[in-house]
PDB file of C-alpha atoms in Angstrom:
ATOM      1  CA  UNK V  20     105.543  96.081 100.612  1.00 72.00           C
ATOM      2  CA  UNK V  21     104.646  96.785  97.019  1.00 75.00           C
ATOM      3  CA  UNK V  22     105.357 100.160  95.326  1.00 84.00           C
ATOM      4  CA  UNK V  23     105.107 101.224  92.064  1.00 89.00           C
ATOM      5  CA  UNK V  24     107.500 104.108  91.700  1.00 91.00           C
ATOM      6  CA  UNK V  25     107.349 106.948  88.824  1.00 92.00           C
ATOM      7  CA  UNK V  26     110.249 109.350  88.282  1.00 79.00           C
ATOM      8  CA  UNK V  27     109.729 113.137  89.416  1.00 65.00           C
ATOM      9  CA  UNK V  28     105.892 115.024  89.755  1.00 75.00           C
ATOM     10  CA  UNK V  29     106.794 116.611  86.599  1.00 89.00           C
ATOM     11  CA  UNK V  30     109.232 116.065  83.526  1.00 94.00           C
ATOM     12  CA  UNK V  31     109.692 119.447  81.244  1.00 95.00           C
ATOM     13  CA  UNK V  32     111.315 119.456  78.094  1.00 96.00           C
ATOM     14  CA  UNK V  33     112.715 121.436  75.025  1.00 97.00           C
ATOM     15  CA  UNK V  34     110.185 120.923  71.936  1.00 97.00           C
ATOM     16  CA  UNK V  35     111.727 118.209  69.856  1.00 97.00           C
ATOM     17  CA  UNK V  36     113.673 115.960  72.682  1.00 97.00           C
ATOM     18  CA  UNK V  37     113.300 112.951  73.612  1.00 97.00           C
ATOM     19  CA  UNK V  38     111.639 112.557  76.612  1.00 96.00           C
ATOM     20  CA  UNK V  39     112.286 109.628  79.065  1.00 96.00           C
ATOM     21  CA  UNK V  40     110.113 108.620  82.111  1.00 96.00           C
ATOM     22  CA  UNK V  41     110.606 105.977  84.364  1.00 96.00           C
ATOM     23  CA  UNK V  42     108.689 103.473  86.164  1.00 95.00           C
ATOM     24  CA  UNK V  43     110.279 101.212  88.710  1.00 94.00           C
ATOM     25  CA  UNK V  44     108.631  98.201  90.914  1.00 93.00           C
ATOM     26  CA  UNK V  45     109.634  96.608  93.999  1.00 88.00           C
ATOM     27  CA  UNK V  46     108.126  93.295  95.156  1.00 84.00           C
ATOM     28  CA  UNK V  47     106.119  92.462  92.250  1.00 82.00           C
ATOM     29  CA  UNK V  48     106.222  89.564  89.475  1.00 83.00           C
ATOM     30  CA  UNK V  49     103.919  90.875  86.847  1.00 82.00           C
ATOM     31  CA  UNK V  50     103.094  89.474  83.605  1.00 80.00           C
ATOM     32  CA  UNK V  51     102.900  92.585  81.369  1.00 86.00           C
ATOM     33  CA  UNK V  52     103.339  96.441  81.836  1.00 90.00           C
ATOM     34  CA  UNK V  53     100.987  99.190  80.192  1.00 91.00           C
ATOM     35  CA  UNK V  54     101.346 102.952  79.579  1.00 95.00           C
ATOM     36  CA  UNK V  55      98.709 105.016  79.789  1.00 94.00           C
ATOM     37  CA  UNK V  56      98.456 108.681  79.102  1.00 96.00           C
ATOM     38  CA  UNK V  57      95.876 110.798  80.995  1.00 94.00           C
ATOM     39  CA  UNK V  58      95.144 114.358  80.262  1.00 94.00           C
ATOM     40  CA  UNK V  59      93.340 116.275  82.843  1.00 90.00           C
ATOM     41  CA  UNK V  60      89.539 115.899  84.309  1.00 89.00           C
ATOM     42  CA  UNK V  61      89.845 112.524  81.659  1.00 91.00           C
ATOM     43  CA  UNK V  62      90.329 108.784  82.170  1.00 92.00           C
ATOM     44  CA  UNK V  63      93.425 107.144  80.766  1.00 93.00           C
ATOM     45  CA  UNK V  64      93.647 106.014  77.346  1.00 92.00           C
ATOM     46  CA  UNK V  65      96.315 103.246  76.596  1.00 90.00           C
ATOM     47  CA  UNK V  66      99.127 103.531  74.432  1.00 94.00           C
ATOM     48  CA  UNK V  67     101.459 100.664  74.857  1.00 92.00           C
ATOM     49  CA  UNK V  68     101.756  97.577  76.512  1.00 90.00           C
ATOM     50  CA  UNK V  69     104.816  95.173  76.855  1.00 92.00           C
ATOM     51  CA  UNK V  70     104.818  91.025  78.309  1.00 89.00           C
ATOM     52  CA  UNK V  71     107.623  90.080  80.515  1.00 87.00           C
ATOM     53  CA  UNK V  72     109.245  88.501  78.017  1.00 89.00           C
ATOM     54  CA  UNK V  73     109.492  91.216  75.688  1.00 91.00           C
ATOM     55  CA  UNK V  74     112.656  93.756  75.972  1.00 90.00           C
ATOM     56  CA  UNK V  75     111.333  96.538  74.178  1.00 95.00           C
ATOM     57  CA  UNK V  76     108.031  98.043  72.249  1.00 95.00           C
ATOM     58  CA  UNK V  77     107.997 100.522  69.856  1.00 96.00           C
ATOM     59  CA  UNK V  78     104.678 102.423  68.137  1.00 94.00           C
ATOM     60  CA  UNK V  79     105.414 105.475  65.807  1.00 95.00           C
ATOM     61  CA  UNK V  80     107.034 107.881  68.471  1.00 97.00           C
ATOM     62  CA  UNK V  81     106.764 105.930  71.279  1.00 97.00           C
ATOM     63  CA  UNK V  82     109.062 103.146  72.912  1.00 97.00           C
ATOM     64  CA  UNK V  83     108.893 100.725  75.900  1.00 97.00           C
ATOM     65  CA  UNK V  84     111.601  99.190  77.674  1.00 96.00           C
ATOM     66  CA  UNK V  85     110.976  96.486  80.258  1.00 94.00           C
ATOM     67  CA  UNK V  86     113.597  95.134  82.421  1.00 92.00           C
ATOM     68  CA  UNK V  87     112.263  92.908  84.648  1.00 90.00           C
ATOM     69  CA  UNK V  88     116.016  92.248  86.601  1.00 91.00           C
ATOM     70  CA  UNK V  89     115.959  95.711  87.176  1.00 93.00           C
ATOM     71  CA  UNK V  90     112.639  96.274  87.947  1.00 93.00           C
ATOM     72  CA  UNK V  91     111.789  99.133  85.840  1.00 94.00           C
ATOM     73  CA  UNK V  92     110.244 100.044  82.432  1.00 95.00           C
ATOM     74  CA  UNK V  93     111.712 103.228  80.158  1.00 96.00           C
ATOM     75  CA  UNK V  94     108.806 105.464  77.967  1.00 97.00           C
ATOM     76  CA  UNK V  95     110.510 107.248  75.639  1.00 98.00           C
ATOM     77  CA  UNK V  96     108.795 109.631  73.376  1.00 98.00           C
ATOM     78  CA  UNK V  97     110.976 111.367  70.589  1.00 97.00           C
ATOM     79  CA  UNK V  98     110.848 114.067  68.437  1.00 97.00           C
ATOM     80  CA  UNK V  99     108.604 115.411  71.501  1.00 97.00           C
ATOM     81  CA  UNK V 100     105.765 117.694  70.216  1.00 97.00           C
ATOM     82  CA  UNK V 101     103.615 120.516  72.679  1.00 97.00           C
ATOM     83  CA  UNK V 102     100.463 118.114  72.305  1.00 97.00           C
ATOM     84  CA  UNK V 103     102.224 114.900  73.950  1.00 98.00           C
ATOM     85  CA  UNK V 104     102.197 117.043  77.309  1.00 97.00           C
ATOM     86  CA  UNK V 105     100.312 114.601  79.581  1.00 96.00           C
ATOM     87  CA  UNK V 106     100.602 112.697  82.861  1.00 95.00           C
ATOM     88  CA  UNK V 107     101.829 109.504  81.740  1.00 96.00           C
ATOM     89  CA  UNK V 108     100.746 106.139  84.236  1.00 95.00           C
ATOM     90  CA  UNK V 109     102.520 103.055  84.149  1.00 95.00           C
ATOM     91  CA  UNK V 110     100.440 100.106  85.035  1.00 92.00           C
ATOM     92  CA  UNK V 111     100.917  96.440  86.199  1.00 89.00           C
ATOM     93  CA  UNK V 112      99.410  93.433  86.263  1.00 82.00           C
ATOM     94  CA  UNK V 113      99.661  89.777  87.660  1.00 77.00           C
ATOM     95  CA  UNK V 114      96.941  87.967  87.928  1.00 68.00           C
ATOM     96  CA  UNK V 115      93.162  89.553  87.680  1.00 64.00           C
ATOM     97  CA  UNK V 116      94.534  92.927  88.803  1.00 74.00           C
ATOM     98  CA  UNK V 117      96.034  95.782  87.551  1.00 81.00           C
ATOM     99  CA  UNK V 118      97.821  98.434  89.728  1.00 86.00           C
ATOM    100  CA  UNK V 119      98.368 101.915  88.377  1.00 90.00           C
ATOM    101  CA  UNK V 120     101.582 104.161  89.354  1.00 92.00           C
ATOM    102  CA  UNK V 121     101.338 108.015  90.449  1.00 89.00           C
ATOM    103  CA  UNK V 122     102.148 108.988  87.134  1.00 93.00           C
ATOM    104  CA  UNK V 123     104.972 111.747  85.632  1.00 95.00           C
ATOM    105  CA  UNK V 124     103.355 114.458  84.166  1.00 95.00           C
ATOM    106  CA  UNK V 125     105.400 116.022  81.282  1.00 96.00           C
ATOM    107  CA  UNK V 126     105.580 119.275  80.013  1.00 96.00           C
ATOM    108  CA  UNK V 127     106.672 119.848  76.479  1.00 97.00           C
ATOM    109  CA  UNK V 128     107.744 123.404  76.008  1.00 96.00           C
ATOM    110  CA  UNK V 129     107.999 124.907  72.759  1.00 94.00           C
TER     111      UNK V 129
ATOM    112  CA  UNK F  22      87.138 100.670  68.111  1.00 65.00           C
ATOM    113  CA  UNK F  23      86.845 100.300  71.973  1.00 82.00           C
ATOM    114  CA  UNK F  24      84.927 103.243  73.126  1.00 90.00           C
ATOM    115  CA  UNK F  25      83.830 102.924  76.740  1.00 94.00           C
ATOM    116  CA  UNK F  26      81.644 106.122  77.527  1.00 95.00           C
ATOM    117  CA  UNK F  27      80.312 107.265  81.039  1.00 97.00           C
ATOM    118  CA  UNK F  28      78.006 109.589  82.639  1.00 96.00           C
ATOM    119  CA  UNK F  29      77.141 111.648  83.792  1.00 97.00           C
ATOM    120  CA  UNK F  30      80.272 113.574  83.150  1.00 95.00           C
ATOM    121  CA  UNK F  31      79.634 115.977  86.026  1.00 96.00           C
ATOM    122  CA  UNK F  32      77.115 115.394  89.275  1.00 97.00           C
ATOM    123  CA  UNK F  33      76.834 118.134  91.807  1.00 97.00           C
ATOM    124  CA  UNK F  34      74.544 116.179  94.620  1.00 95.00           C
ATOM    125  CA  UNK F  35      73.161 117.325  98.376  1.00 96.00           C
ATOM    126  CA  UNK F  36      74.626 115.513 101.055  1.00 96.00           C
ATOM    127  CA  UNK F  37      72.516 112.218 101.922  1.00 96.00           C
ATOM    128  CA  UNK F  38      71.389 111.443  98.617  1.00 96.00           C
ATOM    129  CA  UNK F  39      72.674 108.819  96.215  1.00 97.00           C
ATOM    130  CA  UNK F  40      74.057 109.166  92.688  1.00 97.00           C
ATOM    131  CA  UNK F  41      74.232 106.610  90.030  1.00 97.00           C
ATOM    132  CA  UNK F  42      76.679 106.530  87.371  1.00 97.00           C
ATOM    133  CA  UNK F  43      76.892 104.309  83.990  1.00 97.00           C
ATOM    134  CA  UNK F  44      79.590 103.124  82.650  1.00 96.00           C
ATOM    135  CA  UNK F  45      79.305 101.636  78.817  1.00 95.00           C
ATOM    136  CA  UNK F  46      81.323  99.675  76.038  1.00 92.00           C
ATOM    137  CA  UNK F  47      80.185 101.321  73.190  1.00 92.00           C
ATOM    138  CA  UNK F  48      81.710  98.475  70.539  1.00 87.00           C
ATOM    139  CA  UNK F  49      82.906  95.246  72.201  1.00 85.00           C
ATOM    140  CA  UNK F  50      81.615  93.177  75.301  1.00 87.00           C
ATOM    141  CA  UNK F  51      83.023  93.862  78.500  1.00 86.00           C
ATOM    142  CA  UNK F  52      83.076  90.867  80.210  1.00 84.00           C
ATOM    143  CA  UNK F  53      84.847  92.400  83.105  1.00 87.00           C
ATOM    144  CA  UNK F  54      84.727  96.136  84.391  1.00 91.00           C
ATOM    145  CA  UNK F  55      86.673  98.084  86.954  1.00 92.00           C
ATOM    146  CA  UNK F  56      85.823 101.034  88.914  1.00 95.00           C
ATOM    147  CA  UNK F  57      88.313 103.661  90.147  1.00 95.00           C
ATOM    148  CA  UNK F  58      88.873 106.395  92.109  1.00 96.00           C
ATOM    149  CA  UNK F  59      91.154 109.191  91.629  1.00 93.00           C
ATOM    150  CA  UNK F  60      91.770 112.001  94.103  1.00 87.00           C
ATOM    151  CA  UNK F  61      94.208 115.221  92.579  1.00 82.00           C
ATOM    152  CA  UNK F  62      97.704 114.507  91.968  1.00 78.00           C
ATOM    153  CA  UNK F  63      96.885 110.754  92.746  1.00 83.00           C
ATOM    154  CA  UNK F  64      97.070 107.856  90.728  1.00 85.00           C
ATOM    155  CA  UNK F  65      94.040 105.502  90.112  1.00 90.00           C
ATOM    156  CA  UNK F  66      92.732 103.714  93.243  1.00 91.00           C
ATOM    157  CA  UNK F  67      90.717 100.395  92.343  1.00 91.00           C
ATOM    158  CA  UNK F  68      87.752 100.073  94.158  1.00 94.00           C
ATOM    159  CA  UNK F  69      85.613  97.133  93.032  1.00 93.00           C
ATOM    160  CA  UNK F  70      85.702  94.554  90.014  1.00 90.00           C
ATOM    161  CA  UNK F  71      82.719  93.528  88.500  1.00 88.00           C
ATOM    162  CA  UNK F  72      82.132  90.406  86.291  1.00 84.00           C
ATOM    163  CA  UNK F  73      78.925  90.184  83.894  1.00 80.00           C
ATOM    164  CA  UNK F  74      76.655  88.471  85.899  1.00 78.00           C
ATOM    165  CA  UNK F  75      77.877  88.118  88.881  1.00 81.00           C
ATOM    166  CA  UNK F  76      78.699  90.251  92.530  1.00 85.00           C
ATOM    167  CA  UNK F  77      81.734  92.576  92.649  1.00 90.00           C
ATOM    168  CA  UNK F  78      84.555  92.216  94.084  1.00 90.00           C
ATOM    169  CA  UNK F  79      85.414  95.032  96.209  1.00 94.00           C
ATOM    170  CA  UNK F  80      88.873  96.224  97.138  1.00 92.00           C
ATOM    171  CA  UNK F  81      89.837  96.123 100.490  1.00 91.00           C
ATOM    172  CA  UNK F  82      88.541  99.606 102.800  1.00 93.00           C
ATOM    173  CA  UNK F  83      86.063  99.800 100.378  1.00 94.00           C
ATOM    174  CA  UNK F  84      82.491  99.704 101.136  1.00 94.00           C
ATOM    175  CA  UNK F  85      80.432  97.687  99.447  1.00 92.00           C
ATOM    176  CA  UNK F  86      76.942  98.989 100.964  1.00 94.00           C
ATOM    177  CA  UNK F  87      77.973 102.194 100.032  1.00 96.00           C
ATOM    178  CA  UNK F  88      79.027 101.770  96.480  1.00 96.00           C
ATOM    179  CA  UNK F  89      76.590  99.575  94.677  1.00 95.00           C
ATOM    180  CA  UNK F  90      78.053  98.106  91.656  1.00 94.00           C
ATOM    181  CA  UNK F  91      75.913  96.490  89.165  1.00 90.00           C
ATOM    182  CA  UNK F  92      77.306  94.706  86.068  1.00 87.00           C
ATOM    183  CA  UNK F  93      73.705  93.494  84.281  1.00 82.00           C
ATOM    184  CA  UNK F  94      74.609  93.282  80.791  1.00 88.00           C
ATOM    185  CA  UNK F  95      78.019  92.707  78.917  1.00 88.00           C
ATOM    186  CA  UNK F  96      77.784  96.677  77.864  1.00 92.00           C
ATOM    187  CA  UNK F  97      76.648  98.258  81.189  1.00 93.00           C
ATOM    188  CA  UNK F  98      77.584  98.804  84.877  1.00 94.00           C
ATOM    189  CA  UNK F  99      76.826 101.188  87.182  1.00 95.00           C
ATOM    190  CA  UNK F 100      78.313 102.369  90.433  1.00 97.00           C
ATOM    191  CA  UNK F 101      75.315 103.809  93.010  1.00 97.00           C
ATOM    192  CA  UNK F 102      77.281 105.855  95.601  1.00 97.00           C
ATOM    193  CA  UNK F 103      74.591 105.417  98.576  1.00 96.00           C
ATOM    194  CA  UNK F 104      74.363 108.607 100.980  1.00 96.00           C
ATOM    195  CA  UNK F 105      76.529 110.598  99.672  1.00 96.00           C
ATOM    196  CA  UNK F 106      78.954 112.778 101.907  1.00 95.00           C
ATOM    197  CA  UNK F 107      81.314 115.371 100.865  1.00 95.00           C
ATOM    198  CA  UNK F 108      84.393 113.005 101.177  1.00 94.00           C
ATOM    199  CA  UNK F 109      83.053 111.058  98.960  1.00 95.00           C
ATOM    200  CA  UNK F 110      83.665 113.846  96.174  1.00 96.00           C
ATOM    201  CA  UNK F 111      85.693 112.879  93.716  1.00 95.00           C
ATOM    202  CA  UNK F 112      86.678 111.530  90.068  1.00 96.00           C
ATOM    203  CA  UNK F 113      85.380 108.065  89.381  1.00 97.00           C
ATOM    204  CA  UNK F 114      86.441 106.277  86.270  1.00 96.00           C
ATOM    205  CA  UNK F 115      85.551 103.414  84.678  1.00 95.00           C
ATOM    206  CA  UNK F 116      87.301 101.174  82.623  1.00 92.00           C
ATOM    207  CA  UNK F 117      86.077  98.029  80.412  1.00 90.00           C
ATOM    208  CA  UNK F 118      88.345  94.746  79.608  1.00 85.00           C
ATOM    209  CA  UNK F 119      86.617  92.039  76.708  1.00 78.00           C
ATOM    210  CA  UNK F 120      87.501  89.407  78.587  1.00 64.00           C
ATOM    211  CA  UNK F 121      90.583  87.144  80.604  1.00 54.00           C
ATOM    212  CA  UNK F 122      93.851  86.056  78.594  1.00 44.00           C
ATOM    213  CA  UNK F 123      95.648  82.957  79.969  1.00 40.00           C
ATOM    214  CA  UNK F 124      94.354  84.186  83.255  1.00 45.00           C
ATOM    215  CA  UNK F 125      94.990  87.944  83.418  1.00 48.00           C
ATOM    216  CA  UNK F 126      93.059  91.054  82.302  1.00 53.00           C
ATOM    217  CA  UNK F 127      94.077  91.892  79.329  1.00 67.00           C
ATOM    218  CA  UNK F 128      94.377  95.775  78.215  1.00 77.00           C
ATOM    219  CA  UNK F 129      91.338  98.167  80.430  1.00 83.00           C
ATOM    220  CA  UNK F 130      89.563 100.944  77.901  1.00 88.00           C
ATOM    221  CA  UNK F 131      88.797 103.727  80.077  1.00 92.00           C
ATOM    222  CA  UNK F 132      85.848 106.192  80.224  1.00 94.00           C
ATOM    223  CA  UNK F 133      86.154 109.956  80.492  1.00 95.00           C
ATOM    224  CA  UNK F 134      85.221 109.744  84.234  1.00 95.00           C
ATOM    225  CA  UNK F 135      82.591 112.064  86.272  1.00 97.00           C
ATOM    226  CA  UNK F 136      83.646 114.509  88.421  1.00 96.00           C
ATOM    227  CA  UNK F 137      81.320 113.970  91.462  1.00 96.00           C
ATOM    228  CA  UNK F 138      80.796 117.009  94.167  1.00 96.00           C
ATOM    229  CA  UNK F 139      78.445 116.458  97.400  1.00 96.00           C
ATOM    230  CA  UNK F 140      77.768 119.740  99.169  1.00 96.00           C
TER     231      UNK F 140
END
């Protein structure tokens, strides 16, 4: 069956890491990858997103990784700051559909 | 640019009766719109695709006499939940795409959701 797997419920940090989070995929082919970052009681709002034949992303602070022989796409956000704590979703999509992961919600302490 | 905007925000409804909520694209054309459901701790469950125009396409398990989608313009849709029961409480979210790309739906601008509660 298809999953979309996240790493961990939650992902806490030291103020000024880099923080990694994970999103791996069994039994899918898709076409592109998105990251989405959802704060709570909001809708998602997109931040990257990265074709199959792409290897990697970057925008200001944020990079994408997308390995599609593993299976899995790295979010990496550096220099991490207090305000980029979040539930981060990875998303999917093949043809005319989209499919969203659980999410990883991060914690940035100061 | 691509502000999608819905609302109400919040809806606090009896059980039985229906609730309507719109979903806009404030600055493009939304050729295509999706409507989710999320419960707590869960990720986004698609529930029905709508095309400008034309019927929605529902997800399977969904019902489609019980949430009414209606896509009328290229800026507006709205989802009617019908006879509303307390499982049906929950955060529905909207998102808005400008169109198809080679085939597939290209990037989905999300509203702020409303946080619906049937007593």
């Amino acid at each position: 069956s298809q999953k979309i797997e996240q790493n961990s419920e939650a992902l806490n940090i030291q103020e000024g890491k880099t923080a990694t989070l994970t999103c791996n995929y069994t039994n899918y082919s898709p076409a592109y990858l998105q990251w989405y970052r959802q704060d709570p009681g909001r809708g998602p709002v997109f931040l990257l997103l990265i074709r199959e034949n792409e290897k990697e992303k970057r925008k200001e602070r944020l990079k994408v990784t997308f390995d599609t022989t593993l299976k899995q796409s790295l979010f990496h956000i550096t220099a991490s700051q207090p305000a980029d704590s979040a539930t981060y979703l990875c998303a999917l999509a093949q043809v005319q559909k989209v499919t969203f992961g659980t999410g990883t919600k991060l914690q940035v302490i100061p | 640019g691509a502000v999608v905007s819905q609302h109400p925000s919040r809806v606090i409804c009896k059980s039985g009766t229906s609730v309507k909520i719109e979903c806009r694209s404030l600055d493009f054309q939304a050729t295509t719109m999706f409507w989710y459901r999320q419960f707590p701790k869960q990720s986004l469950m698609l529930m029905a695709t709508s095309n400008e125009g034309s019927k929605a396409t529902y997800e399977q398990g969904v019902e489609k006499d019980k949430f009414l989608i209606n896509h009328a313009s290229l800026t507006l849709s709205t989802l009617t939940v019908t006879s509303a029961h307390p499982e049906d409480s929950s955060f529905y979210i909207c998102s808005a795409s400008s169109g198809l790309a080679g085939g597939l739906q290209e990037t989905q601008y999300f509203g702020p959701g409303t946080r619906l509660l049937v007593l």
